[in-house]
Amino acid sequence: MANIEAILSRMTLEEKIGQLMQYNASVFLDTSAEITGPMAQFGLSEADLGRLGSVLNFASADEMKQMQDMHLAKDPNKIPMLFMMDVIHGYRTIYPIPLGLSCSFDPELAKNCSRMAAREAGASGVQVTFTPMVDYARDPRWGRVMECCGEDPMLSGDLGAAQVEGFQGDNLKKPENLAACVKHFAGYGGAEAGRDYNLVERSERELREYFLPAYKACIDAGVELLMPSFNSLNGIPSVANPWLMQKILKEEWNYQGLVISDYNALGELLVHGIAADEKQAAKLAFENGCDIEMCSSTYLHHLKELVEEGAVSEEQIDAAVGRVLELKDRMGLFEDPYHGADQQKAESLYLCPEHRRIAREAAEQSAVLLKNNGLLPLDEKLNRLAVIGPFAREQGIIGSWSCCGRDEDSVSVAQGIRDLLPDAKITVAPGCGCRWDDRDTSGFAEAVEAAKNAQAVILCLGEPQSYSGEGNCRTDIRLPGMQLELARAVIEANPNTAVVLFHGRPLDIHELDEIAPAILSMWFPGSEGGSAAANLLFGRANPCGKLAMTFPRSVGQCPIYYNHPNTGRPHWTAEARQQHYASDYIDCGTLPLYSFGHGLSYSEFSYSDMEVSAPVMTAEEPIQVSVSLRNRSSRPGKEVVQLYMRDPVASVVRPVQQLIGYQKIAFGPNEEKQVRFTVTEEMLRFWNFEGQHVSEPGTIELMIGYADHFCTRATVELK
Ligand code: GLC
């Protein structure tokens, strides 16, 4: 263990401030561009590089070692740098985008995926990952929904905590364990109009009920770092927001870890207009608890002056630097500045059979069978197949934020089917492009001919992976280009057509839903996407994914989400539809196309005999809810059993349904099982108008099934 106090006592104020600075690795590597390149961009001197606390974005363990050596040669205190990256859903072996993985409803699976990513990233020199992203999101226009864990606070928190545990492991000194960073705190997913970086104006009650719980779950799981979000929250950008960074994070949650800004977020305080200059930006961020400044230089240029003026105390600087040094010490960097990185070992791990298997399993369990009229699973004995559509042989299916992943490493659908059915005659015809401005239909004839001559068609459609992720928002969330027209032509030519969908957000596919016999959502499934799709299409794997985010019928319905309040004019009950004056639209219903929690299986699960262990429950006496499930098919399968609640009368309006429990259960052929949930008073609490987290006596409705589609109900009295 290093003696942090002793190290601090030897450091000058400039050296301490250097520990709070983070820049792109290019400031080290691109020395040829010192005059006009990154160093000049950030106003850095050679001496600054010798004081730098951490860097982000570099390519390998060897590069990391080169930079660490360069730095340590300059650093009078010999303090190793931390090396950070966005290892979001894989390092080189890529698994489904987080929103897709969330549809597995499987925290253990998410943890295993994070473990695999940490092995590859750790060997490659990464010590900190800017993951998990658990921004609560309800609006598919926002490009970063692909990165989040969906529209339910509990599910998001479970999956975020699982990623923290997966990445951090049991001992940060081990090279296969990374420090994790929960982001973006807070409310980023609530940006107005679903537009990235836009303002967020939300009531404190809504923030506490929906937007904050997942971050707290990650902090409770021991996450080492936290990143405030770019957006203004109720008027003040998060990184300088006293309510968020002091009242919630420090006073209420007692968060003791590191806070690192987002990229140039301190510089953006001037653009937001709450700082007149960099000095004021530095003061606002530092006094609100931002320890490390990422890729801007307000601390470098002004923190010393602020200390000399007494606006910031050196004790506060020491506290922030102490948190940085303690993390470095807990990662064992003072003993091994390379953290055990080994590029040769890393290369042996990239895309190895075991990692591909993990990625394939994740892709299979993240896929959601949205519709199936019985066409799927296809018979493996079919030997004349057509794989049509812009994603037929597309390898760009690893999604945004895929770190060092490469499209060319991924298995396309056509390749996946070829690998599965080597003797089948498979005709591939893209038919059209997949960009919004692709109007060319010259490929239709070939596609239609291929469809006519096939026993079955796999029609691969979607949005380009560049249409989601940071800065990639859409106002029109339908299939881009002429894909719907292609689908009409192909399905008319051969009704035995199954659609495979690639997307980073819920899409408006209501017109496709009207004509397609079967639709399998793969999200962006990662390196093994095509293999997983082939296994699912031909029944080698049985779909079990459930939507973690609602699919709207129209972008005009957005934001649309399952856990909404009733309003005084409910819009979806039969009698309400008779009312003209209901909370509805004259040109579109208000029910979604597919609800949160929806997902079909090749098995057939029936629910019965829902029972509650007692009619009354109290804070001291929880109840048991049980239900019997039967797999009425001969096909083994998994079912995500979902338990919802409704509190029909409370001191504030409550959602008409709220997920309070889920269990993913495996069933053998014709197997019946009883599934039990424990319901505690704590699970029924909500944030009331006075800002208290309370439950209130009264009737509680319990429902099992999925949003808007419950197959069994019960009630209990909460005393
Ligand atoms: C980006 C993202 C953040 C990421 C950071 C470093 O702008 O907002 O999620 O971790 O910069 O790449």
XYZ file of C-alpha atoms in Angstrom, residues 90-587:
498
model
C -17.124 -5.375 -25.440
C -13.518 -4.449 -26.182
C -12.763 -6.426 -29.379
C -15.293 -9.260 -29.023
C -18.509 -7.264 -29.131
C -21.754 -8.346 -27.505
C -25.187 -6.702 -27.982
C -25.625 -3.014 -27.386
C -26.731 -2.425 -23.764
C -30.372 -1.735 -24.709
C -30.407 -5.062 -26.517
C -28.692 -6.900 -23.680
C -31.268 -5.401 -21.297
C -33.963 -7.349 -23.166
C -32.414 -10.530 -21.777
C -33.707 -9.448 -18.345
C -30.594 -11.282 -17.174
C -28.172 -9.423 -14.857
C -25.998 -12.543 -14.570
C -25.609 -12.625 -18.348
C -24.732 -8.920 -18.341
C -22.161 -9.566 -15.616
C -20.577 -12.396 -17.619
C -20.369 -10.181 -20.670
C -18.684 -7.446 -18.636
C -16.225 -10.011 -17.252
C -15.324 -11.057 -20.764
C -14.880 -7.436 -21.858
C -12.767 -6.708 -18.797
C -10.441 -9.623 -19.584
C -9.790 -8.311 -23.089
C -9.594 -4.644 -22.070
C -7.427 -5.236 -19.005
C -4.882 -7.237 -20.991
C -4.915 -4.394 -23.544
C -3.915 -1.797 -20.961
C -7.300 -0.390 -19.940
C -7.661 0.236 -16.193
C -10.928 2.223 -16.079
C -14.015 1.902 -18.266
C -16.660 4.581 -18.669
C -19.390 2.017 -18.117
C -22.237 1.354 -17.138
C -24.432 3.946 -18.751
C -27.784 3.761 -16.931
C -29.498 6.896 -18.148
C -33.254 6.406 -17.831
C -34.760 6.933 -21.287
C -38.241 6.992 -22.746
C -37.694 8.630 -26.118
C -36.377 6.567 -29.070
C -35.555 9.712 -31.010
C -32.495 10.021 -28.716
C -29.523 8.264 -30.284
C -28.045 7.139 -26.974
C -30.974 4.917 -26.026
C -28.797 2.193 -27.601
C -26.387 2.611 -24.698
C -28.906 2.601 -21.856
C -30.782 -0.172 -20.027
C -34.298 0.886 -20.949
C -37.376 2.491 -19.434
C -37.679 0.693 -16.141
C -35.719 2.053 -13.155
C -35.395 -1.312 -11.365
C -34.265 -3.261 -14.440
C -31.795 -0.494 -15.314
C -30.389 -0.563 -11.807
C -30.072 -4.349 -11.751
C -28.259 -4.400 -15.083
C -26.050 -1.451 -14.169
C -25.035 -3.028 -10.869
C -24.311 -6.317 -12.647
C -21.974 -4.508 -15.049
C -20.203 -2.802 -12.140
C -19.637 -6.185 -10.488
C -18.591 -7.733 -13.783
C -16.022 -5.090 -14.633
C -14.632 -4.523 -11.124
C -14.515 -8.144 -9.977
C -13.193 -8.983 -6.521
C -9.818 -7.215 -6.533
C -8.840 -4.219 -8.629
C -5.194 -5.237 -8.555
C -5.958 -8.095 -10.947
C -5.336 -7.228 -14.628
C -8.710 -8.694 -15.598
C -10.536 -6.196 -13.362
C -11.258 -2.594 -14.335
C -12.614 0.276 -12.286
C -16.088 1.127 -13.563
C -17.667 4.554 -14.017
C -21.435 5.025 -13.842
C -22.812 7.679 -16.207
C -24.281 10.146 -17.076
C -25.438 11.627 -13.825
C -28.219 12.690 -14.240
C -31.275 12.869 -16.392
C -29.452 12.848 -19.759
C -32.031 10.441 -21.183
C -34.781 12.923 -20.414
C -33.523 15.501 -22.920
C -36.333 17.571 -24.374
C -37.510 16.374 -27.811
C -35.192 13.386 -27.592
C -32.410 15.623 -28.841
C -28.912 14.900 -27.579
C -27.364 17.402 -25.129
C -30.710 19.247 -24.920
C -32.071 20.679 -21.691
C -33.701 18.495 -19.075
C -36.472 20.016 -17.023
C -37.921 17.427 -14.673
C -39.581 17.678 -11.283
C -37.609 16.481 -8.300
C -40.282 13.834 -7.726
C -39.975 12.447 -11.231
C -36.183 12.473 -11.029
C -36.231 10.558 -7.774
C -38.905 8.101 -8.958
C -37.542 7.294 -12.413
C -34.244 8.926 -13.336
C -32.040 8.537 -10.246
C -32.528 4.982 -8.876
C -30.282 3.213 -11.377
C -27.290 5.426 -10.557
C -27.851 4.725 -6.858
C -27.940 0.981 -7.576
C -24.523 1.261 -9.238
C -23.129 3.267 -6.325
C -24.491 0.654 -3.923
C -22.699 -1.956 -6.055
C -19.427 -0.121 -5.326
C -18.765 1.702 -8.586
C -15.446 3.543 -8.357
C -16.203 6.573 -10.562
C -19.199 8.663 -11.593
C -19.552 10.934 -14.610
C -21.975 13.870 -14.559
C -23.966 14.464 -17.722
C -23.599 17.213 -20.311
C -27.178 18.426 -19.996
C -28.531 21.215 -17.896
C -30.838 19.805 -15.240
C -33.571 22.194 -14.158
C -31.418 25.098 -15.274
C -27.889 24.133 -14.221
C -25.567 21.730 -16.095
C -25.075 18.587 -14.034
C -21.352 18.990 -13.370
C -22.019 22.333 -11.660
C -25.411 21.489 -10.196
C -25.451 21.799 -6.374
C -28.743 19.912 -5.956
C -27.438 16.965 -7.927
C -23.751 16.883 -7.005
C -23.954 17.963 -3.378
C -27.445 17.402 -1.991
C -28.148 14.073 -3.729
C -24.735 12.592 -4.465
C -22.759 13.614 -1.391
C -25.252 14.428 1.376
C -28.016 11.917 0.711
C -26.087 9.127 -0.977
C -22.737 9.723 0.771
C -20.880 8.882 -2.449
C -17.150 8.599 -1.664
C -15.773 7.703 -5.091
C -14.229 9.753 -7.866
C -16.146 12.196 -10.055
C -14.839 12.673 -13.594
C -16.324 15.204 -16.002
C -17.548 14.278 -19.424
C -15.500 15.327 -22.443
C -14.917 19.107 -22.240
C -18.043 19.441 -20.080
C -16.279 22.134 -18.043
C -15.506 24.085 -21.185
C -19.162 23.759 -22.136
C -20.199 25.638 -18.983
C -19.239 28.761 -20.918
C -21.394 27.662 -23.839
C -24.319 26.860 -21.567
C -23.840 30.389 -20.325
C -23.445 29.771 -16.594
C -19.721 30.585 -16.564
C -18.381 33.835 -17.952
C -14.872 32.430 -18.321
C -12.774 29.318 -17.719
C -11.851 30.434 -14.224
C -15.483 30.588 -13.186
C -16.122 27.239 -14.874
C -13.272 25.684 -12.885
C -14.633 27.082 -9.646
C -18.215 25.960 -10.303
C -17.189 22.416 -11.202
C -14.628 21.975 -8.437
C -16.848 23.302 -5.656
C -19.555 20.881 -6.839
C -17.268 17.905 -6.483
C -15.776 17.306 -9.919
C -12.395 15.700 -9.229
C -11.012 15.002 -12.728
C -11.425 17.337 -15.693
C -11.650 15.421 -18.971
C -10.280 17.085 -22.109
C -10.462 20.726 -21.166
C -7.971 22.837 -19.203
C -9.880 25.060 -16.807
C -8.339 23.356 -13.768
C -4.866 23.369 -15.329
C -5.063 27.067 -16.081
C -7.045 28.417 -13.107
C -7.172 26.096 -10.088
C -3.820 27.319 -8.714
C -5.015 30.909 -8.913
C -8.270 29.969 -7.177
C -6.286 28.418 -4.337
C -4.027 31.458 -4.078
C -7.131 33.686 -3.924
C -8.643 31.476 -1.216
C -11.644 30.592 -3.389
C -10.564 26.945 -3.191
C -8.609 25.507 -0.271
C -5.539 23.297 -0.687
C -7.296 20.843 1.662
C -10.059 20.506 -0.944
C -7.402 19.947 -3.618
C -5.724 17.339 -1.394
C -9.060 15.550 -0.886
C -9.640 15.313 -4.653
C -6.058 14.274 -5.408
C -6.244 11.819 -2.532
C -9.206 10.081 -4.190
C -7.229 9.783 -7.410
C -4.142 8.416 -5.632
C -6.204 5.989 -3.557
C -7.769 4.495 -6.678
C -4.331 4.140 -8.275
C -3.141 2.464 -5.090
C -6.107 0.073 -4.921
C -5.362 -0.856 -8.523
C -1.786 -1.651 -7.486
C -0.317 0.847 -9.946
C 2.424 1.961 -7.581
C 3.693 -1.635 -7.590
C 2.886 -2.355 -11.254
C 2.261 0.757 -13.400
C 1.266 -1.573 -16.244
C -1.490 -3.272 -14.191
C -0.435 -6.598 -15.668
C -1.238 -5.561 -19.226
C 0.103 -7.906 -21.868
C -0.648 -7.358 -25.535
C 0.266 -10.920 -26.487
C -2.233 -12.234 -23.944
C -4.769 -9.697 -25.181
C -4.400 -10.897 -28.776
C -5.014 -14.472 -27.628
C -8.264 -13.403 -25.995
C -9.702 -11.288 -28.811
C -12.537 -13.201 -30.530
C -11.360 -16.497 -29.026
C -13.910 -19.347 -29.235
C -15.006 -18.887 -25.614
C -15.521 -15.157 -26.046
C -17.385 -15.672 -29.303
C -19.562 -18.191 -27.489
C -20.369 -15.665 -24.766
C -21.175 -13.020 -27.391
C -23.358 -15.459 -29.326
C -25.270 -16.540 -26.219
C -25.812 -12.890 -25.281
C -27.086 -12.108 -28.786
C -29.468 -15.076 -28.692
C -30.859 -14.054 -25.293
C -31.110 -10.363 -26.201
C -33.101 -10.958 -29.359
C -36.850 -10.344 -29.100
C -39.327 -12.295 -31.197
C -41.834 -9.506 -31.801
C -44.215 -11.382 -34.052
C -44.602 -14.950 -35.280
C -47.610 -16.365 -37.111
C -46.080 -19.818 -36.870
C -43.566 -19.409 -39.667
C -40.670 -19.650 -37.198
C -38.701 -21.690 -36.417
C -37.804 -22.613 -39.978
C -37.111 -26.238 -40.764
C -33.408 -27.047 -41.007
C -34.230 -29.399 -43.886
C -35.120 -26.427 -46.107
C -32.488 -26.285 -48.829
C -33.519 -23.359 -51.016
C -33.322 -20.148 -49.060
C -33.106 -16.465 -49.947
C -31.424 -13.999 -47.643
C -32.587 -10.593 -48.787
C -32.312 -6.986 -47.665
C -29.563 -4.454 -46.923
C -28.511 -6.383 -43.807
C -28.382 -9.761 -45.532
C -24.596 -9.845 -45.694
C -24.015 -6.715 -43.588
C -21.251 -7.010 -41.011
C -21.887 -3.553 -39.611
C -24.060 -5.013 -36.864
C -21.907 -4.393 -33.795
C -23.533 -1.053 -33.013
C -22.213 2.281 -31.793
C -19.705 2.610 -28.916
C -18.102 -0.694 -29.904
C -14.621 0.252 -28.625
C -11.970 -1.673 -30.617
C -14.555 -3.939 -32.232
C -14.368 -4.268 -36.023
C -17.255 -4.846 -38.388
C -15.140 -7.305 -40.362
C -14.888 -9.571 -37.329
C -18.656 -10.022 -37.144
C -20.743 -12.817 -38.640
C -23.452 -11.606 -41.021
C -26.856 -13.275 -41.250
C -26.019 -14.833 -44.611
C -22.764 -16.224 -43.220
C -24.488 -17.467 -40.082
C -27.037 -19.385 -42.140
C -24.349 -20.768 -44.453
C -22.410 -21.998 -41.411
C -25.537 -23.612 -39.975
C -26.831 -25.149 -43.220
C -23.755 -25.776 -45.379
C -25.721 -27.908 -47.863
C -28.536 -25.453 -48.485
C -28.723 -23.331 -51.627
C -28.688 -19.785 -50.294
C -29.283 -16.830 -52.582
C -28.316 -13.431 -51.238
C -29.877 -10.245 -52.622
C -29.593 -6.908 -50.760
C -32.451 -5.432 -52.791
C -31.855 -1.875 -51.634
C -29.780 0.294 -49.296
C -30.564 1.228 -45.701
C -29.816 4.938 -45.585
C -32.595 7.503 -45.373
C -31.686 8.880 -48.802
C -31.435 5.495 -50.554
C -34.286 5.692 -53.095
C -32.818 3.171 -55.535
C -35.119 0.223 -56.286
C -33.065 -1.280 -59.089
C -32.235 -4.262 -56.852
C -35.877 -5.145 -56.279
C -36.209 -7.396 -59.314
C -33.295 -9.593 -58.269
C -34.646 -9.757 -54.721
C -38.168 -10.669 -55.834
C -36.799 -13.349 -58.165
C -34.735 -14.796 -55.317
C -37.807 -14.782 -53.074
C -39.949 -16.563 -55.663
C -37.392 -19.327 -56.063
C -36.902 -19.939 -52.351
C -38.753 -22.174 -49.918
C -38.349 -19.430 -47.290
C -37.003 -15.901 -47.164
C -34.985 -14.250 -44.405
C -35.501 -10.504 -44.942
C -32.824 -8.489 -43.121
C -33.812 -4.874 -42.551
C -32.954 -2.048 -40.198
C -31.287 1.303 -39.605
C -27.532 1.785 -40.116
C -25.524 1.450 -36.893
C -24.379 5.038 -37.465
C -27.968 6.224 -36.947
C -27.792 5.690 -33.183
C -25.242 6.455 -30.494
C -23.965 9.825 -29.344
C -25.096 12.755 -31.455
C -27.232 10.494 -33.693
C -30.851 11.400 -33.013
C -33.693 10.917 -35.491
C -37.010 12.702 -35.937
C -38.268 9.883 -38.185
C -37.785 6.452 -36.597
C -39.136 4.375 -39.466
C -37.102 2.047 -41.659
C -34.883 4.311 -43.780
C -34.862 4.272 -47.567
C -37.021 1.917 -49.624
C -36.929 -0.995 -47.176
C -40.660 -1.071 -46.515
C -41.340 -1.097 -50.245
C -38.839 -3.937 -50.602
C -40.607 -5.835 -47.823
C -43.965 -5.443 -49.548
C -42.545 -6.766 -52.832
C -40.696 -9.679 -51.248
C -43.536 -10.783 -48.967
C -45.959 -10.647 -51.887
C -43.537 -12.837 -53.859
C -43.121 -15.306 -51.011
C -45.309 -15.197 -47.875
C -42.856 -17.470 -46.088
C -40.765 -14.471 -45.177
C -39.259 -13.838 -41.733
C -37.924 -10.367 -40.999
C -34.705 -9.966 -39.019
C -34.366 -6.397 -37.695
C -31.165 -4.516 -36.839
C -31.593 -1.300 -34.870
C -30.210 0.804 -32.024
C -33.580 2.126 -30.832
C -37.226 1.103 -30.902
C -38.364 1.772 -34.490
C -41.774 2.642 -35.881
C -42.395 -0.561 -37.839
C -46.195 -0.587 -37.634
C -46.527 -0.873 -41.428
C -44.040 -3.743 -41.541
C -45.925 -5.390 -38.683
C -49.084 -5.363 -40.833
C -47.497 -7.459 -43.590
C -44.686 -9.520 -42.069
C -45.521 -13.042 -40.849
C -42.642 -12.947 -38.350
C -40.293 -10.281 -36.991
C -37.158 -11.041 -34.957
C -35.471 -8.004 -33.376
C -31.711 -8.473 -33.041
C -30.913 -4.895 -31.961
C -27.210 -4.548 -32.830
C -26.168 -7.986 -31.666
C -22.388 -7.741 -31.939
C -19.657 -9.958 -33.366
C -21.765 -13.112 -33.371
C -24.998 -11.510 -34.559
C -25.417 -13.601 -37.703
C -24.730 -16.872 -35.927
C -27.215 -16.011 -33.202
C -29.821 -14.999 -35.781
C -29.363 -18.273 -37.667
C -29.674 -20.312 -34.482
C -32.849 -18.442 -33.555
C -34.406 -18.623 -37.025
C -33.925 -22.385 -37.282
C -34.759 -23.212 -33.687
C -31.294 -24.122 -32.438
C -31.969 -21.368 -29.913
C -35.375 -20.445 -28.531
C -36.093 -16.662 -28.313
C -36.598 -15.460 -24.724
C -35.917 -11.712 -24.899
C -38.498 -9.223 -23.602
C -38.554 -5.552 -24.621
C -36.789 -3.260 -22.167
C -38.144 -0.270 -24.075
C -41.543 0.337 -25.669
C -41.951 0.241 -29.463
C -44.241 3.124 -30.502
C -46.713 3.019 -33.374
C -45.563 6.450 -34.367
C -42.816 8.867 -33.403
C -45.674 11.245 -32.759
C -46.540 9.233 -29.640
C -43.071 9.802 -28.125
C -42.213 9.850 -25.329
C -44.230 6.705 -24.755
C -43.506 4.310 -21.913
C -45.239 1.582 -19.959
C -45.133 3.036 -16.443
C -47.364 6.036 -17.162
C -50.087 7.493 -14.936
C -53.781 7.112 -15.784
C -54.706 10.781 -16.466
C -58.296 11.830 -15.812
C -59.293 10.731 -19.330
C -57.637 7.340 -19.837
C -57.109 6.579 -23.447
C -56.936 2.872 -23.794
C -59.943 1.341 -22.049
C -62.801 0.242 -24.305
C -65.233 2.771 -22.887
C -62.666 5.526 -23.180
C -62.411 4.907 -26.869
C -66.078 5.801 -27.128
C -65.274 9.157 -25.624
C -64.142 11.859 -27.968
C -62.668 13.770 -25.055
C -60.079 11.198 -23.972
C -56.309 11.561 -23.706
C -55.822 10.305 -27.235
C -54.936 11.378 -30.791
C -57.401 11.700 -33.638
C -54.872 10.218 -36.093
